[in-house]
mmCIF file of C-alpha atoms and ligand atoms in Angstrom:
data_model
loop_
_atom_site.group_PDB
_atom_site.id
_atom_site.type_symbol
_atom_site.label_atom_id
_atom_site.label_comp_id
_atom_site.label_asym_id
_atom_site.label_seq_id
_atom_site.Cartn_x
_atom_site.Cartn_y
_atom_site.Cartn_z
ATOM 1 C CA MET A 1 -9.858 2.961 21.905
ATOM 2 C CA LYS A 2 -7.133 4.961 20.155
ATOM 3 C CA LYS A 3 -7.929 6.260 16.664
ATOM 4 C CA VAL A 4 -5.737 5.381 13.693
ATOM 5 C CA LYS A 5 -4.311 8.740 12.616
ATOM 6 C CA THR A 6 -0.899 7.862 11.143
ATOM 7 C CA ALA A 7 0.035 5.849 8.072
ATOM 8 C CA ILE A 8 3.388 4.499 6.945
ATOM 9 C CA PHE A 9 4.140 4.140 3.230
ATOM 10 C CA PRO A 10 7.299 2.079 2.616
ATOM 11 C CA VAL A 11 8.630 3.170 -0.780
ATOM 12 C CA ALA A 12 12.277 2.166 -0.474
ATOM 13 C CA GLY A 13 12.172 -1.111 -2.441
ATOM 14 C CA LEU A 14 14.235 -1.645 -5.581
ATOM 15 C CA GLY A 15 11.312 -2.692 -7.782
ATOM 16 C CA THR A 16 13.321 -5.340 -9.632
ATOM 17 C CA ARG A 17 10.202 -7.059 -11.004
ATOM 18 C CA PHE A 18 9.414 -4.008 -13.109
ATOM 19 C CA LEU A 19 12.808 -3.233 -14.635
ATOM 20 C CA PRO A 20 13.775 -1.292 -16.645
ATOM 21 C CA ALA A 21 10.846 1.070 -15.835
ATOM 22 C CA THR A 22 12.016 1.296 -12.226
ATOM 23 C CA LYS A 23 15.727 1.739 -12.888
ATOM 24 C CA ALA A 24 15.759 5.515 -12.320
ATOM 25 C CA SER A 25 12.173 6.308 -11.289
ATOM 26 C CA PRO A 26 10.356 4.913 -8.282
ATOM 27 C CA LYS A 27 7.924 2.049 -8.768
ATOM 28 C CA GLU A 28 5.425 3.985 -6.645
ATOM 29 C CA MET A 29 5.387 6.758 -9.294
ATOM 30 C CA LEU A 30 4.050 4.405 -11.995
ATOM 31 C CA ILE A 31 0.770 5.801 -13.292
ATOM 32 C CA VAL A 32 -2.579 4.067 -13.013
ATOM 33 C CA GLY A 33 -5.412 6.126 -14.516
ATOM 34 C CA ASP A 34 -4.222 9.713 -14.163
ATOM 35 C CA MET A 35 -2.135 9.562 -11.009
ATOM 36 C CA PRO A 36 0.830 7.686 -9.563
ATOM 37 C CA LEU A 37 0.332 4.630 -7.382
ATOM 38 C CA ILE A 38 1.524 6.478 -4.290
ATOM 39 C CA GLN A 39 -1.198 9.108 -4.706
ATOM 40 C CA HIS A 40 -3.860 6.399 -4.964
ATOM 41 C CA ALA A 41 -2.569 5.044 -1.637
ATOM 42 C CA VAL A 42 -2.405 8.465 0.048
ATOM 43 C CA LEU A 43 -5.959 9.343 -1.048
ATOM 44 C CA GLU A 44 -7.142 5.964 0.254
ATOM 45 C CA ALA A 45 -5.536 6.773 3.610
ATOM 46 C CA VAL A 46 -7.097 10.256 3.700
ATOM 47 C CA GLU A 47 -10.523 8.669 3.185
ATOM 48 C CA ALA A 48 -9.834 6.437 6.190
ATOM 49 C CA GLY A 49 -9.206 9.473 8.425
ATOM 50 C CA ILE A 50 -5.384 9.453 8.310
ATOM 51 C CA GLU A 51 -3.787 12.812 9.157
ATOM 52 C CA ARG A 52 -0.045 12.020 9.333
ATOM 53 C CA PHE A 53 1.888 10.445 6.490
ATOM 54 C CA ILE A 54 5.281 8.796 6.958
ATOM 55 C CA PHE A 55 7.155 7.785 3.812
ATOM 56 C CA ILE A 56 10.110 5.404 4.110
ATOM 57 C CA THR A 57 12.171 6.373 1.094
ATOM 58 C CA SER A 58 15.631 5.714 -0.316
ATOM 59 C CA GLN A 59 18.041 7.210 -2.807
ATOM 60 C CA GLY A 60 16.485 8.042 -6.156
ATOM 61 C CA LYS A 61 12.970 8.489 -4.755
ATOM 62 C CA THR A 62 12.826 12.285 -4.488
ATOM 63 C CA ALA A 63 10.080 12.419 -7.143
ATOM 64 C CA ILE A 64 7.704 11.139 -4.440
ATOM 65 C CA GLU A 65 8.554 14.019 -2.109
ATOM 66 C CA ASP A 66 8.173 16.512 -4.959
ATOM 67 C CA HIS A 67 4.828 15.035 -5.956
ATOM 68 C CA PHE A 68 3.266 15.864 -2.570
ATOM 69 C CA ASP A 69 4.936 19.271 -2.307
ATOM 70 C CA ARG A 70 3.576 22.543 -3.619
ATOM 71 C CA ASN A 71 4.574 23.415 -7.199
ATOM 72 C CA LYS A 72 4.357 27.230 -7.214
ATOM 73 C CA LEU A 73 5.595 27.656 -10.767
ATOM 74 C CA LEU A 74 2.923 25.334 -12.124
ATOM 75 C CA GLU A 75 0.225 26.910 -9.922
ATOM 76 C CA THR A 76 1.038 30.432 -11.113
ATOM 77 C CA PHE A 77 1.074 29.276 -14.724
ATOM 78 C CA LEU A 78 -2.336 27.613 -14.407
ATOM 79 C CA GLU A 79 -3.811 30.522 -12.409
ATOM 80 C CA GLN A 80 -2.771 33.035 -15.054
ATOM 81 C CA ARG A 81 -4.539 30.944 -17.688
ATOM 82 C CA HIS A 82 -7.619 30.318 -15.476
ATOM 83 C CA LYS A 83 -7.178 26.557 -15.733
ATOM 84 C CA ILE A 84 -9.159 25.902 -12.582
ATOM 85 C CA ALA A 85 -9.751 22.176 -13.124
ATOM 86 C CA ASP A 86 -6.033 21.556 -13.644
ATOM 87 C CA LEU A 87 -5.205 23.643 -10.578
ATOM 88 C CA GLU A 88 -7.584 21.532 -8.544
ATOM 89 C CA LYS A 89 -5.839 18.385 -9.783
ATOM 90 C CA ILE A 90 -2.403 19.472 -8.624
ATOM 91 C CA ARG A 91 -3.742 20.762 -5.305
ATOM 92 C CA ARG A 92 -5.257 17.348 -4.592
ATOM 93 C CA SER A 93 -1.769 15.882 -4.581
ATOM 94 C CA GLN A 94 -0.448 18.408 -2.079
ATOM 95 C CA LEU A 95 -0.092 17.493 1.583
ATOM 96 C CA GLN A 96 -0.375 20.231 4.205
ATOM 97 C CA PRO A 97 2.746 21.661 5.895
ATOM 98 C CA GLY A 98 3.938 19.281 8.593
ATOM 99 C CA GLN A 99 1.614 16.446 7.548
ATOM 100 C CA ALA A 100 4.243 14.436 5.710
ATOM 101 C CA ILE A 101 7.511 13.027 6.996
ATOM 102 C CA PHE A 102 10.119 11.466 4.727
ATOM 103 C CA ILE A 103 12.815 9.268 6.238
ATOM 104 C CA ARG A 104 15.330 7.040 4.557
ATOM 105 C CA GLN A 105 15.908 3.337 4.718
ATOM 106 C CA GLN A 106 19.596 3.260 3.879
ATOM 107 C CA ASP A 107 19.674 -0.379 2.743
ATOM 108 C CA PRO A 108 16.766 -2.319 1.223
ATOM 109 C CA LEU A 109 16.756 -4.936 3.978
ATOM 110 C CA GLY A 110 13.087 -5.816 3.622
ATOM 111 C CA LEU A 111 9.619 -4.623 4.606
ATOM 112 C CA GLY A 112 10.112 -5.372 8.317
ATOM 113 C CA HIS A 113 13.234 -3.227 8.350
ATOM 114 C CA ALA A 114 11.512 -0.424 6.390
ATOM 115 C CA VAL A 115 8.691 -0.267 8.969
ATOM 116 C CA TRP A 116 11.216 -0.411 11.839
ATOM 117 C CA CYS A 117 12.872 2.754 10.439
ATOM 118 C CA ALA A 118 9.752 4.661 11.613
ATOM 119 C CA ARG A 119 9.993 3.421 15.216
ATOM 120 C CA HIS A 120 10.818 6.850 16.702
ATOM 121 C CA LEU A 121 7.984 8.528 14.833
ATOM 122 C CA ILE A 122 5.121 6.420 16.167
ATOM 123 C CA GLN A 123 3.991 6.926 19.736
ATOM 124 C CA ASP A 124 1.671 4.678 21.630
ATOM 125 C CA GLU A 125 -1.029 4.408 18.992
ATOM 126 C CA PRO A 126 -1.999 2.015 16.193
ATOM 127 C CA PHE A 127 -0.967 2.965 12.680
ATOM 128 C CA ALA A 128 -1.893 2.013 9.131
ATOM 129 C CA LEU A 129 0.637 0.536 6.725
ATOM 130 C CA LEU A 130 -0.012 0.791 2.991
ATOM 131 C CA LEU A 131 2.106 -0.784 0.244
ATOM 132 C CA ALA A 132 1.346 1.454 -2.701
ATOM 133 C CA ASP A 133 2.228 -1.137 -5.336
ATOM 134 C CA ASP A 134 -0.848 -3.075 -4.212
ATOM 135 C CA LEU A 135 -3.664 -1.042 -5.741
ATOM 136 C CA ILE A 136 -7.134 -1.853 -4.444
ATOM 137 C CA ILE A 137 -10.251 -0.697 -6.262
ATOM 138 C CA SER A 138 -13.273 -0.928 -3.965
ATOM 139 C CA LYS A 139 -16.501 0.814 -3.024
ATOM 140 C CA THR A 140 -15.265 1.558 0.506
ATOM 141 C CA PRO A 141 -11.513 2.267 0.525
ATOM 142 C CA CYS A 142 -9.700 -0.822 1.812
ATOM 143 C CA THR A 143 -7.910 1.057 4.607
ATOM 144 C CA LYS A 144 -11.279 2.393 5.802
ATOM 145 C CA GLN A 145 -12.612 -1.189 5.833
ATOM 146 C CA LEU A 146 -9.631 -2.170 8.018
ATOM 147 C CA VAL A 147 -10.082 0.785 10.378
ATOM 148 C CA ASP A 148 -13.758 -0.212 10.783
ATOM 149 C CA ALA A 149 -12.722 -3.816 11.545
ATOM 150 C CA TYR A 150 -10.189 -2.581 14.104
ATOM 151 C CA GLU A 151 -12.764 -0.331 15.776
ATOM 152 C CA ALA A 152 -15.272 -3.201 15.927
ATOM 153 C CA ASN A 153 -12.848 -5.892 17.204
ATOM 154 C CA GLY A 154 -10.290 -4.102 19.371
ATOM 155 C CA SER A 155 -6.519 -3.932 19.463
ATOM 156 C CA GLY A 156 -4.183 -6.299 17.636
ATOM 157 C CA ASN A 157 -2.482 -6.522 14.276
ATOM 158 C CA TYR A 158 -4.799 -6.450 11.267
ATOM 159 C CA ALA A 159 -4.169 -7.205 7.599
ATOM 160 C CA ALA A 160 -6.388 -7.213 4.533
ATOM 161 C CA VAL A 161 -6.512 -10.773 3.182
ATOM 162 C CA MET A 162 -7.784 -12.564 0.095
ATOM 163 C CA GLU A 163 -7.948 -16.106 -1.224
ATOM 164 C CA VAL A 164 -5.208 -16.897 -3.763
ATOM 165 C CA ALA A 165 -4.585 -19.882 -6.035
ATOM 166 C CA MET A 166 -2.630 -22.734 -4.445
ATOM 167 C CA ALA A 167 0.162 -22.169 -6.972
ATOM 168 C CA ASP A 168 0.558 -18.598 -5.674
ATOM 169 C CA VAL A 169 0.735 -19.141 -1.900
ATOM 170 C CA SER A 170 4.544 -19.026 -2.026
ATOM 171 C CA LYS A 171 4.368 -15.334 -3.027
ATOM 172 C CA TYR A 172 2.497 -14.211 0.122
ATOM 173 C CA GLY A 173 2.259 -14.257 3.894
ATOM 174 C CA ILE A 174 -0.368 -16.946 4.594
ATOM 175 C CA LEU A 175 -2.706 -17.315 7.591
ATOM 176 C CA ASP A 176 -3.177 -20.434 9.664
ATOM 177 C CA ILE A 177 -6.781 -19.646 10.576
ATOM 178 C CA GLN A 178 -8.082 -20.264 14.081
ATOM 179 C CA GLN A 179 -11.635 -19.056 13.645
ATOM 180 C CA GLN A 180 -13.690 -16.794 11.431
ATOM 181 C CA THR A 181 -16.763 -14.614 12.043
ATOM 182 C CA ASN A 182 -18.217 -12.989 8.950
ATOM 183 C CA ASN A 183 -15.262 -11.496 7.078
ATOM 184 C CA VAL A 184 -12.855 -11.274 10.044
ATOM 185 C CA MET A 185 -10.643 -14.180 11.160
ATOM 186 C CA THR A 186 -8.074 -14.694 13.876
ATOM 187 C CA ALA A 187 -4.854 -16.517 13.086
ATOM 188 C CA ASN A 188 -2.945 -19.159 15.036
ATOM 189 C CA SER A 189 0.119 -18.082 13.106
ATOM 190 C CA VAL A 190 1.267 -16.394 9.922
ATOM 191 C CA ILE A 191 3.730 -18.077 7.561
ATOM 192 C CA GLU A 192 5.780 -16.121 5.042
ATOM 193 C CA LYS A 193 5.829 -17.597 1.530
ATOM 194 C CA PRO A 194 5.015 -21.229 2.402
ATOM 195 C CA ASP A 195 5.377 -24.128 0.022
ATOM 196 C CA PRO A 196 2.016 -25.161 -1.551
ATOM 197 C CA THR A 197 2.514 -28.678 -0.138
ATOM 198 C CA THR A 198 2.677 -27.470 3.477
ATOM 199 C CA THR A 199 0.619 -24.265 3.455
ATOM 200 C CA PRO A 200 -2.071 -24.091 6.176
ATOM 201 C CA SER A 201 -4.485 -22.192 3.874
ATOM 202 C CA ARG A 202 -4.796 -20.082 0.727
ATOM 203 C CA THR A 203 -5.671 -16.944 2.715
ATOM 204 C CA ALA A 204 -3.018 -14.393 1.796
ATOM 205 C CA ILE A 205 -2.028 -11.011 3.182
ATOM 206 C CA VAL A 206 -2.113 -8.056 0.779
ATOM 207 C CA GLY A 207 -0.475 -4.669 1.315
ATOM 208 C CA ARG A 208 -2.841 -3.052 3.824
ATOM 209 C CA TYR A 209 -2.412 -3.310 7.591
ATOM 210 C CA ILE A 210 -3.367 -1.696 10.894
ATOM 211 C CA LEU A 211 -0.536 -2.446 13.308
ATOM 212 C CA ASP A 212 -0.202 -2.383 17.066
ATOM 213 C CA PRO A 213 2.661 -0.024 18.050
ATOM 214 C CA ARG A 214 4.233 -2.836 20.113
ATOM 215 C CA VAL A 215 5.230 -4.370 16.747
ATOM 216 C CA PHE A 216 8.454 -2.328 16.890
ATOM 217 C CA ASN A 217 9.598 -4.393 19.891
ATOM 218 C CA TYR A 218 9.144 -7.563 17.861
ATOM 219 C CA ILE A 219 10.813 -6.646 14.572
ATOM 220 C CA ASP A 220 14.175 -8.347 14.882
ATOM 221 C CA THR A 221 16.478 -6.482 12.527
ATOM 222 C CA GLN A 222 19.268 -8.965 13.223
ATOM 223 C CA LYS A 223 17.247 -11.900 11.946
ATOM 224 C CA LEU A 224 16.967 -12.344 8.190
ATOM 225 C CA GLY A 225 13.936 -14.341 7.105
ATOM 226 C CA VAL A 226 12.703 -15.610 3.744
ATOM 227 C CA GLY A 227 14.632 -14.022 0.836
ATOM 228 C CA GLU A 228 17.403 -12.908 3.235
ATOM 229 C CA GLU A 229 15.214 -9.942 4.259
ATOM 230 C CA VAL A 230 13.874 -8.683 7.583
ATOM 231 C CA GLN A 231 10.288 -9.891 7.202
ATOM 232 C CA LEU A 232 7.446 -8.008 8.858
ATOM 233 C CA THR A 233 5.539 -11.290 9.096
ATOM 234 C CA ASP A 234 8.187 -12.699 11.451
ATOM 235 C CA ALA A 235 7.122 -10.175 14.110
ATOM 236 C CA PHE A 236 3.527 -11.413 14.188
ATOM 237 C CA ASN A 237 3.917 -14.958 15.603
ATOM 238 C CA PRO A 238 5.808 -13.908 18.764
ATOM 239 C CA MET A 239 3.120 -11.258 19.282
ATOM 240 C CA ILE A 240 0.349 -13.875 18.957
ATOM 241 C CA SER A 241 2.058 -15.933 21.677
ATOM 242 C CA GLN A 242 2.034 -12.816 23.898
ATOM 243 C CA ASN A 243 -1.762 -12.536 23.389
ATOM 244 C CA ILE A 244 -1.601 -9.742 20.839
ATOM 245 C CA PRO A 245 -3.930 -11.239 18.225
ATOM 246 C CA PHE A 246 -3.459 -11.236 14.477
ATOM 247 C CA LEU A 247 -6.656 -10.680 12.508
ATOM 248 C CA GLY A 248 -7.242 -11.049 8.791
ATOM 249 C CA MET A 249 -10.066 -9.156 7.109
ATOM 250 C CA LEU A 250 -11.424 -10.374 3.788
ATOM 251 C CA PHE A 251 -11.827 -7.046 2.034
ATOM 252 C CA GLU A 252 -14.435 -6.024 -0.494
ATOM 253 C CA GLY A 253 -12.768 -4.969 -3.739
ATOM 254 C CA GLU A 254 -10.248 -5.948 -6.353
ATOM 255 C CA ARG A 255 -6.500 -5.917 -5.778
ATOM 256 C CA PHE A 256 -3.851 -5.407 -8.443
ATOM 257 C CA ASP A 257 -0.183 -6.203 -7.913
ATOM 258 C CA CYS A 258 1.216 -3.174 -9.717
ATOM 259 C CA GLY A 259 4.758 -4.261 -8.849
ATOM 260 C CA THR A 260 4.493 -6.470 -11.949
ATOM 261 C CA LYS A 261 3.864 -5.526 -15.578
ATOM 262 C CA GLU A 262 0.824 -7.796 -15.741
ATOM 263 C CA GLY A 263 -0.831 -6.435 -12.581
ATOM 264 C CA TRP A 264 -0.143 -2.840 -13.598
ATOM 265 C CA LEU A 265 -1.671 -3.470 -17.052
ATOM 266 C CA ASP A 266 -4.775 -5.059 -15.482
ATOM 267 C CA ALA A 267 -5.137 -2.092 -13.106
ATOM 268 C CA ASN A 268 -5.002 0.430 -15.948
ATOM 269 C CA ILE A 269 -7.580 -1.513 -17.930
ATOM 270 C CA ALA A 270 -9.863 -1.773 -14.875
ATOM 271 C CA TYR A 271 -9.506 1.976 -14.272
ATOM 272 C CA ALA A 272 -10.242 2.903 -17.851
ATOM 273 C CA TYR A 273 -13.226 0.533 -17.864
ATOM 274 C CA LYS A 274 -14.737 2.265 -14.825
ATOM 275 C CA ASP A 275 -14.107 5.773 -16.191
ATOM 276 C CA PRO A 276 -17.069 6.921 -18.360
ATOM 277 C CA GLU A 277 -14.756 9.202 -20.378
ATOM 278 C CA LEU A 278 -12.143 6.532 -21.109
ATOM 279 C CA LYS A 279 -14.360 3.462 -21.434
ATOM 280 C CA PRO A 280 -15.451 4.026 -25.085
ATOM 281 C CA ARG A 281 -11.813 4.563 -26.075
ATOM 282 C CA LEU A 282 -10.701 1.417 -24.225
ATOM 283 C CA LEU A 283 -13.368 -0.713 -25.916
ATOM 284 C CA GLU A 284 -12.530 0.750 -29.319
ATOM 285 C CA THR A 285 -8.833 -0.030 -28.889
ATOM 286 C CA LEU A 286 -9.461 -3.535 -27.560
ATOM 287 C CA ASN A 287 -11.817 -4.156 -30.437
ATOM 288 C CA LYS A 288 -9.225 -2.995 -32.941
ATOM 289 C CA TYR A 289 -6.569 -5.342 -31.593
ATOM 290 C CA THR A 290 -8.984 -8.241 -31.140
ATOM 291 C CA ILE A 291 -10.071 -7.984 -34.757
ATOM 292 C CA SER A 292 -6.520 -7.720 -36.126
ATOM 293 C CA ASN A 293 -5.397 -10.258 -33.495
HETATM 294 P P1 UTP B 301 8.297 -5.611 -2.656
HETATM 295 O O1 UTP B 301 8.246 -6.941 -2.039
HETATM 296 O O2 UTP B 301 7.382 -5.341 -3.788
HETATM 297 O O3 UTP B 301 9.822 -5.324 -3.055
HETATM 298 O O4 UTP B 301 8.064 -4.554 -1.518
HETATM 299 P P2 UTP B 301 10.456 -4.307 -4.047
HETATM 300 O O5 UTP B 301 11.909 -4.281 -3.781
HETATM 301 O O6 UTP B 301 9.767 -2.961 -3.999
HETATM 302 O O7 UTP B 301 10.148 -4.906 -5.503
HETATM 303 P P3 UTP B 301 10.740 -6.198 -6.260
HETATM 304 O O8 UTP B 301 10.238 -7.402 -5.518
HETATM 305 O O9 UTP B 301 12.238 -6.070 -6.277
HETATM 306 O O10 UTP B 301 10.170 -6.071 -7.637
HETATM 307 C C1 UTP B 301 6.775 -4.250 -1.009
HETATM 308 C C2 UTP B 301 6.785 -2.821 -0.517
HETATM 309 O O11 UTP B 301 7.760 -2.653 0.506
HETATM 310 C C3 UTP B 301 8.688 -1.628 0.160
HETATM 311 C C4 UTP B 301 8.567 -1.469 -1.348
HETATM 312 O O12 UTP B 301 8.915 -0.157 -1.763
HETATM 313 C C5 UTP B 301 7.114 -1.815 -1.599
HETATM 314 O O13 UTP B 301 6.264 -0.695 -1.398
HETATM 315 N N1 UTP B 301 10.033 -2.031 0.602
HETATM 316 C C6 UTP B 301 10.485 -3.283 0.339
HETATM 317 C C7 UTP B 301 10.819 -1.128 1.282
HETATM 318 O O14 UTP B 301 10.407 0.027 1.530
HETATM 319 N N2 UTP B 301 12.061 -1.530 1.690
HETATM 320 C C8 UTP B 301 12.551 -2.760 1.441
HETATM 321 O O15 UTP B 301 13.687 -3.054 1.855
HETATM 322 C C9 UTP B 301 11.735 -3.664 0.740
#
């Protein structure tokens, strides 16, 4: 069985749900805790054994490239002042020469199209796909959980899934479940943003996948799906009918939709709560505002 060594990070979206913050700076550079969302996702991938990082970017996203590059000026400054802890922090966000590839999606035609832009960079091996605006806090990194599920169950397309409220099914790709063993289920089909009255379940895909490389043959860039975008989900059903299964894995952990103000706020609070240094400050501040209400 081929190992998952490559990850794609689509970061070319317009981030309209978080305007004006995302007008001139990428959504993926929003900070949760002490680092940008995209670094959380890259570190999660590293912990899952990923060695090659492909970023699908667009105009105005160069801050992401700079973030993973070396910053010699800053390094020299910190070295001269013996600020070893700070040096360590910036080195953690550096990828090794040749490990990262940045390519551009020229038009924001949707997630399916963004992934398709990497078609010449992936050979005949499965790859991880991480949407950095979905932040997942868990004991075992979510991508590692998916890699383990893939290694235990064999080839196919995999996505991390969770149960959502009925009112929210129309925001997600939803699974029509065939059968489930423990936390892994196979799907009869996947439906993008169904109506609550017709949805086959409340089991929703979140932004973590392991994909079969044959997916590139099934992404139809001529066909616009829901929201007039090339939907990644639309590639999965034809693959299921060609006996390439789609598996959902209920992940352990908590997911925050940091593409919205509310989700981003929740994520920062959750981070501060789990950080022994920040927790007292968080409680003090919450207390202050609760009392003054
Ligand atoms: P979203 O659905 O969150 O879209 O994309 P968006 O454009 O970033 O944000 P909103 O909905 O306007 O607020 C999910 C992920 O797919 C990437 C985004 O960067 C994000 O990581 N994406 C989306 C692309 O790379 N290209 C696209 O054309 C669309």
